[in-house]
XYZ file of C-alpha atoms in Angstrom:
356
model
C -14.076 -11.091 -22.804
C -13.778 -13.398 -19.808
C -15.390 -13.929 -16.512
C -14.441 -13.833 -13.064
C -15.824 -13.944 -9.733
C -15.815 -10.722 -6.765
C -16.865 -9.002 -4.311
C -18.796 -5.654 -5.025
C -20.261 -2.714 -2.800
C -23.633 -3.212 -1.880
C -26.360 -0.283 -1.324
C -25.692 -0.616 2.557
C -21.953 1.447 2.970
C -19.348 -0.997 4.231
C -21.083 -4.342 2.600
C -19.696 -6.491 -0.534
C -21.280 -8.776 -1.451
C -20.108 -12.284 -4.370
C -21.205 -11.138 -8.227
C -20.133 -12.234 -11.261
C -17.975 -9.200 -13.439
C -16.566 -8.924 -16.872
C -12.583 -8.616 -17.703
C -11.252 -7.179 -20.984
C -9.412 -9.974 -23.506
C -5.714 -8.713 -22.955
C -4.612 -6.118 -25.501
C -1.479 -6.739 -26.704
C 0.611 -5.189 -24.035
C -1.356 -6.680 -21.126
C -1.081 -9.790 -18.822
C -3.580 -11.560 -17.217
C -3.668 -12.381 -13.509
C -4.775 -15.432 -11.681
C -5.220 -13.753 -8.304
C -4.230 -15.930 -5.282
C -4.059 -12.768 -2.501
C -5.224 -9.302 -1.906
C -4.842 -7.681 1.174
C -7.760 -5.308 3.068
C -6.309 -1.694 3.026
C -8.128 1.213 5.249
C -8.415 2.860 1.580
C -11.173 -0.344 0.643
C -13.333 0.762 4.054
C -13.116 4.593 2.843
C -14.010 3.432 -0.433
C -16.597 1.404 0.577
C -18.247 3.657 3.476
C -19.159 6.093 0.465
C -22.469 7.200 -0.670
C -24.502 4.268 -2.464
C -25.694 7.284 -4.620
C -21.917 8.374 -5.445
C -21.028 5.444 -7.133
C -24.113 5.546 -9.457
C -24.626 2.514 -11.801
C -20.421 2.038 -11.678
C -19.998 -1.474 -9.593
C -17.171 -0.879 -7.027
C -14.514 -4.012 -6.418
C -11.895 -3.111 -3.918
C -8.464 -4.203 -3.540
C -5.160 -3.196 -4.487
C -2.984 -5.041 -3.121
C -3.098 -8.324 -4.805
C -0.687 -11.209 -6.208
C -1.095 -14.349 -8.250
C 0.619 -15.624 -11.250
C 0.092 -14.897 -14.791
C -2.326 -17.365 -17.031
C -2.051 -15.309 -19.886
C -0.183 -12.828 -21.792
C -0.659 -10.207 -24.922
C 0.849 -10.902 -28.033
C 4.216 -7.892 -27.290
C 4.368 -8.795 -23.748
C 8.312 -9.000 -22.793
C 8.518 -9.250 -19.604
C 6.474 -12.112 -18.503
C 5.556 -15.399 -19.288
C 2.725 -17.881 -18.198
C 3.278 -19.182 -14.754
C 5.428 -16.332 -13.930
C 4.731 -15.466 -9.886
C 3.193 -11.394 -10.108
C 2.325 -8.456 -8.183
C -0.072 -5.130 -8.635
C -0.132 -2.561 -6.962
C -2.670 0.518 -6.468
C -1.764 2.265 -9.859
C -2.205 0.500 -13.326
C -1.634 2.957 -15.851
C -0.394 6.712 -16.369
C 0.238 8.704 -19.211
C 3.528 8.226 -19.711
C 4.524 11.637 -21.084
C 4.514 14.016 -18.423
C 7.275 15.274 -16.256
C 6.427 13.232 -13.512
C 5.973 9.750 -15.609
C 8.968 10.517 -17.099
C 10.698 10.838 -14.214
C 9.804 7.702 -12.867
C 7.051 9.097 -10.554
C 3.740 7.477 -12.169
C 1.961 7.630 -8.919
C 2.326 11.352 -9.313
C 1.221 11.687 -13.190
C -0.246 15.029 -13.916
C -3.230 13.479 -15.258
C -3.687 11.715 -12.393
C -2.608 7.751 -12.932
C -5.317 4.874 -13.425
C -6.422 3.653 -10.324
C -6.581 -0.573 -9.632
C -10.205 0.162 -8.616
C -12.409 3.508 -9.352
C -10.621 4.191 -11.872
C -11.402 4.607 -15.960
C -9.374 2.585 -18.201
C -7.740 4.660 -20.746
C -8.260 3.156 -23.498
C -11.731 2.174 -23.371
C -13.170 4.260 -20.859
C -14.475 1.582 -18.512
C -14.043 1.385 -15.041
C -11.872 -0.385 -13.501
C -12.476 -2.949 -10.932
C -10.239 -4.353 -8.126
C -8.236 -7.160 -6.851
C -11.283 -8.882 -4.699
C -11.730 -11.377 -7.474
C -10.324 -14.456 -9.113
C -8.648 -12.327 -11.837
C -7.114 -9.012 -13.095
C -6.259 -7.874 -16.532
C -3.359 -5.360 -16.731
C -0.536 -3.761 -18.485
C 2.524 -5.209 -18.438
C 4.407 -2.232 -17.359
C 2.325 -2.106 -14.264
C 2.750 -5.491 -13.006
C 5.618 -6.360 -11.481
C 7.860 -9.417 -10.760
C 6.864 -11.051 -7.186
C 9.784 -12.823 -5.214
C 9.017 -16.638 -5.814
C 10.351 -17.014 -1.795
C 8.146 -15.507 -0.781
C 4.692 -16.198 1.052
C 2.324 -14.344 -1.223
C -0.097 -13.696 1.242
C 2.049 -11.794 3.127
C 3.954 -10.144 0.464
C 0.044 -8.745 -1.027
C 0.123 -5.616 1.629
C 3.858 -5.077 -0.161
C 2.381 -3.425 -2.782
C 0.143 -0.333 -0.825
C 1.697 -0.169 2.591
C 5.104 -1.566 1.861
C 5.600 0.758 -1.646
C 4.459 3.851 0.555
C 6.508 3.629 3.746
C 9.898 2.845 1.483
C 9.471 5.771 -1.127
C 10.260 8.331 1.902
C 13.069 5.544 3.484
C 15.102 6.139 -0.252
C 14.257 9.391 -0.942
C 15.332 10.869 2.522
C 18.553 8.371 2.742
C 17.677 6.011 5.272
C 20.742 3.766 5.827
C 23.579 3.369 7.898
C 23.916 6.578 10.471
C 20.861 7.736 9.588
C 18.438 7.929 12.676
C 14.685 6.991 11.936
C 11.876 7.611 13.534
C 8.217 5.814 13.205
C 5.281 6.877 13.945
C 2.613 4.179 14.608
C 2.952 0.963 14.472
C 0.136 -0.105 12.358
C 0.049 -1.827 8.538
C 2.011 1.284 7.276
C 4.365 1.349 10.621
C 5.290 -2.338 10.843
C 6.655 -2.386 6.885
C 8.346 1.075 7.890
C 10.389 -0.535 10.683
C 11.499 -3.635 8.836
C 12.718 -1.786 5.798
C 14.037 0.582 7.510
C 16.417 -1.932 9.537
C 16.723 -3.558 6.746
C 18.193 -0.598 4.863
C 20.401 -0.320 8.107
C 19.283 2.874 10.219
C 18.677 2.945 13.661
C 15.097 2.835 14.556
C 12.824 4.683 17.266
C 9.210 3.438 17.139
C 7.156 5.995 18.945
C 3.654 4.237 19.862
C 0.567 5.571 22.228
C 0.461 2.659 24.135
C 3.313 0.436 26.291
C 1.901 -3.107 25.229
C 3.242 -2.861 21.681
C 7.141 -2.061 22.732
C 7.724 -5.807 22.908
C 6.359 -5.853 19.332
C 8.201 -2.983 18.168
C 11.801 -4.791 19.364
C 10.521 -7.798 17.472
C 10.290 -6.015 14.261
C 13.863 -4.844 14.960
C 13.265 -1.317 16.448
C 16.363 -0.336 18.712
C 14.470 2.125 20.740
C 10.486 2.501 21.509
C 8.888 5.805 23.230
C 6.167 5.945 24.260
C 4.556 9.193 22.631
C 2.127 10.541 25.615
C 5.064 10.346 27.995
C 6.620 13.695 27.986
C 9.505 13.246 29.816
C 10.617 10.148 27.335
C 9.724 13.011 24.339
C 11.861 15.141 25.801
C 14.350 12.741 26.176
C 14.998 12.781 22.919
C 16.244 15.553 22.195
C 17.370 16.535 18.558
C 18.320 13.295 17.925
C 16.411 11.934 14.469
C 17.375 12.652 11.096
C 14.181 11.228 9.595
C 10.978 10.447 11.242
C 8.079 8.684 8.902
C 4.805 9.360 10.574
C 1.947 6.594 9.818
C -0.834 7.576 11.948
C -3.866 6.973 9.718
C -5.784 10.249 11.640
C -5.273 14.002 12.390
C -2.908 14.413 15.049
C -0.251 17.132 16.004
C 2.768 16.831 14.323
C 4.371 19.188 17.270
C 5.817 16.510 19.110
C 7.046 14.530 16.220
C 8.896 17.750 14.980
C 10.862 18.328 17.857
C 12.668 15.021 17.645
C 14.333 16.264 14.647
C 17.789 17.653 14.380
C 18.963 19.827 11.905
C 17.927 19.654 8.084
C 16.220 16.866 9.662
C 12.348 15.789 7.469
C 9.165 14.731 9.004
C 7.043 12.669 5.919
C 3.254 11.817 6.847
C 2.298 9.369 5.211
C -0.597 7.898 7.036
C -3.026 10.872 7.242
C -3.140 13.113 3.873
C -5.779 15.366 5.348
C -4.899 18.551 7.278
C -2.385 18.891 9.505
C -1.428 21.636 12.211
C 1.891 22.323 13.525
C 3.470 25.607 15.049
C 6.521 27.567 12.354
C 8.481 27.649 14.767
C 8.985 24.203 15.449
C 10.213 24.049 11.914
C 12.484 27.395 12.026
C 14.162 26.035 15.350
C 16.361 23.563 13.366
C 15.478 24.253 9.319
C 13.203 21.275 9.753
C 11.189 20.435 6.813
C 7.734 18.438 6.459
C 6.713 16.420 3.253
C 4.076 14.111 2.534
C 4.428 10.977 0.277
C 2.235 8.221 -1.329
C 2.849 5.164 -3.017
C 5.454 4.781 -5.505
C 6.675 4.901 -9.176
C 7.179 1.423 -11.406
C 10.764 1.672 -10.756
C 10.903 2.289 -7.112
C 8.343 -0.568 -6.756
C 10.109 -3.074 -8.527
C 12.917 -2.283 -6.204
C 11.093 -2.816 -3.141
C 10.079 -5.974 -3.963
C 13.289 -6.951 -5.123
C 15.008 -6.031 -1.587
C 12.239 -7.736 0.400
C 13.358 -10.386 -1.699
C 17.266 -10.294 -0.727
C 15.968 -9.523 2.634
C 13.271 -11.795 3.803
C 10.578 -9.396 4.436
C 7.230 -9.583 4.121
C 3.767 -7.962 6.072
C 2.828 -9.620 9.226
C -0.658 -10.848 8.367
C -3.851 -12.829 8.919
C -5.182 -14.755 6.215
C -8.559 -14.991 6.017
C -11.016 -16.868 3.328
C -12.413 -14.200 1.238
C -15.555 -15.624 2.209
C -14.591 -13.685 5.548
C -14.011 -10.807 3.929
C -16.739 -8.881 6.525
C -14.900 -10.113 8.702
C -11.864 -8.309 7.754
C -13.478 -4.807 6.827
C -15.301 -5.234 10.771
C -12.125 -5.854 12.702
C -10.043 -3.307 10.591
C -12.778 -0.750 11.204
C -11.921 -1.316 15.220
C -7.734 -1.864 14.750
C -8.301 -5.317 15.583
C -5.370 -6.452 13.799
C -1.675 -6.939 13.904
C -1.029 -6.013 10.875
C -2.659 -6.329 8.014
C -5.661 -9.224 6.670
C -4.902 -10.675 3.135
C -7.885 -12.810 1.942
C -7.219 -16.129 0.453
C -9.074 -16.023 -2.844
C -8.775 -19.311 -3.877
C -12.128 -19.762 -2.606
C -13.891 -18.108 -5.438
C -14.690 -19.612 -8.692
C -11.913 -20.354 -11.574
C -10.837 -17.102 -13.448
C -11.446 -16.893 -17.571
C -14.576 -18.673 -18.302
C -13.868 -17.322 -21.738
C -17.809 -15.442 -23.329
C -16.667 -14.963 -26.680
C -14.385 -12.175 -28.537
């Protein structure tokens, strides 16, 4: 066993607070993690404005989001080697047998994949604890090869908001004469229009609010509307094949539906709760709606790999995890553009080795 240093839930809902937690000697298919990064997702402040009483005895670490480099690996590890530069993501272990792990599509395993934090390991039945700390002990086929190029801090977010907007970009075709549309221009919708120029569509950023247009044409965005102007909705006509919607709240998809032209696919991706829209907006032009979250291994890897060719990375504040109250308080109010990562080279050395 080793130790490590975090940040855990406290009895008061939205307060962590520095403890000292326990992490597994690898098994011989796992790699350890010297965490350098993790970003602040609006899943931690969900997680973390729970019931005291929900979580029981179980400690809960967020993050899962993180990078760092690998200080240690199992005895059949293949793919990485001490000192290689590493990423996790939200998921760290499926079952590997179903249809949907098979497929590629761990995030979707029908036994519902191992979560990076509130999750139970599935081999030993512990829970698993997150990414706010100096280390992480996972399976090698759940890590994943970071861009050395790259700033880590900003490539951290990558791995939750990055992985979920480009699952729906590759899976609905977004390149070259494709039209996409974005919804919100948030953590989720700032990744979504860089990949998506990237990838080489034409981009409309719809937004609430005028004062982030000038943003929106920074990240590359050809057009901006502004969403509560009707006459600019309507302006639009049919005219999107693809329209990624990453408003993290209930809203009416109506308006967002009626950009589309035929066959054309609205995917929420920021708001998994329910969702009303009229039939008919669908019928009018065989318009479809899907909803999508995170990623498989594969599919990961390959994001990472074309932010690499590409240059792209979250737009982010770095804060000392120290700050990390910080972060959770100013995310809670959207007082960020876009994401925090916290800096956790702060906390204490990882693997203060307790015995086997």
């Amino acid at each position: 066993m080793s130790r490590a240093t975090g940040y855990r839930a406290t009895s008061t809902p939205g307060e962590v607070e520095l403890f000292e937690l326990t992490r597994r000697d690898p098994r011989p298919d796992d790699v350890v993690v010297r965490i350098s990064h993790c970003g602040v997702c609006h899943t931690d402040l969900h997680a973390l404005g729970g019931s005291p009483a929900d979580r029981g005895d179980t400690p809960l670490v967020p993050g899962h989001e993180l990078v760092g480099e690998v200080v240690g690996i199992g005895a059949d590890v293949t793919r990485f080697s001490v000192g290689d530069p590493v990423a996790v993501g939200n998921i760290v272990d499926s079952c590997g047998v179903c249809g949907m792990c098979v497929a590629g599509q761990e995030n979707m395993c029908e036994e519902f994949p191992t979560l990076t934090y509130g999750g139970t390991d599935r081999v030993d039945g512990t829970p698993t604890l997150g990414g706010w700390s100096s280390s992480y002990v996972v399976r090698e086929d759940f890590a994943y090869h970071r861009p050395a190029g790259l700033d880590p801090a900003a490539v951290a977010p990558l791995m939750c908001a990055g992985v979920t907007v480009w699952e729906p970009l590759r899976v609905w075709g977004a390149g070259p004469g494709v039209r996409v549309g974005v919804v919100g221009l948030g953590g989720l919708g700032h990744l979504a229009v860089k990949l998506a120029v990237a990838l080489g569509a034409e981009v409309t950023v719809f937004t609430r609010t005028a004062d982030k247009t000038d943003d929106a044409r920074a990240l590359g965005a050809h057009h901006v509307v502004v969403s509560t102007d009707e006459a600019a909705m309507a302006g639009i006509g049919l005219g999107l094949d693809l329209v990624v919607d990453c408003v993290p709240a209930t809203h009416d998809l109506g308006p967002y539906l009626r950009t589309l032209a035929l066959d054309g696919t609205l995917v929420v991706v920021g708001d998994l709760g329910r969702s009303g829209f009229e039939g008919m907006d669908l019928v009018r032009a065989r318009r479809r709606i899907a909803v999508s979250g995170s990623a498989g291994r594969t599919s990961t890897q390959e994001m990472l790999d074309f932010c690499g060719e590409h240059g792209i990375v979250a737009d982010v504040e770095v804060l000392p995890s120290a700050q990390v109250g910080v972060a959770l308080e100013r995310l809670a109010r959207g007082d960020v553009r876009y994401r925090f990562s916290l800096d956790l080279g702060d906390l204490s050395p990882t693997l203060t080795m307790t015995g086997q």
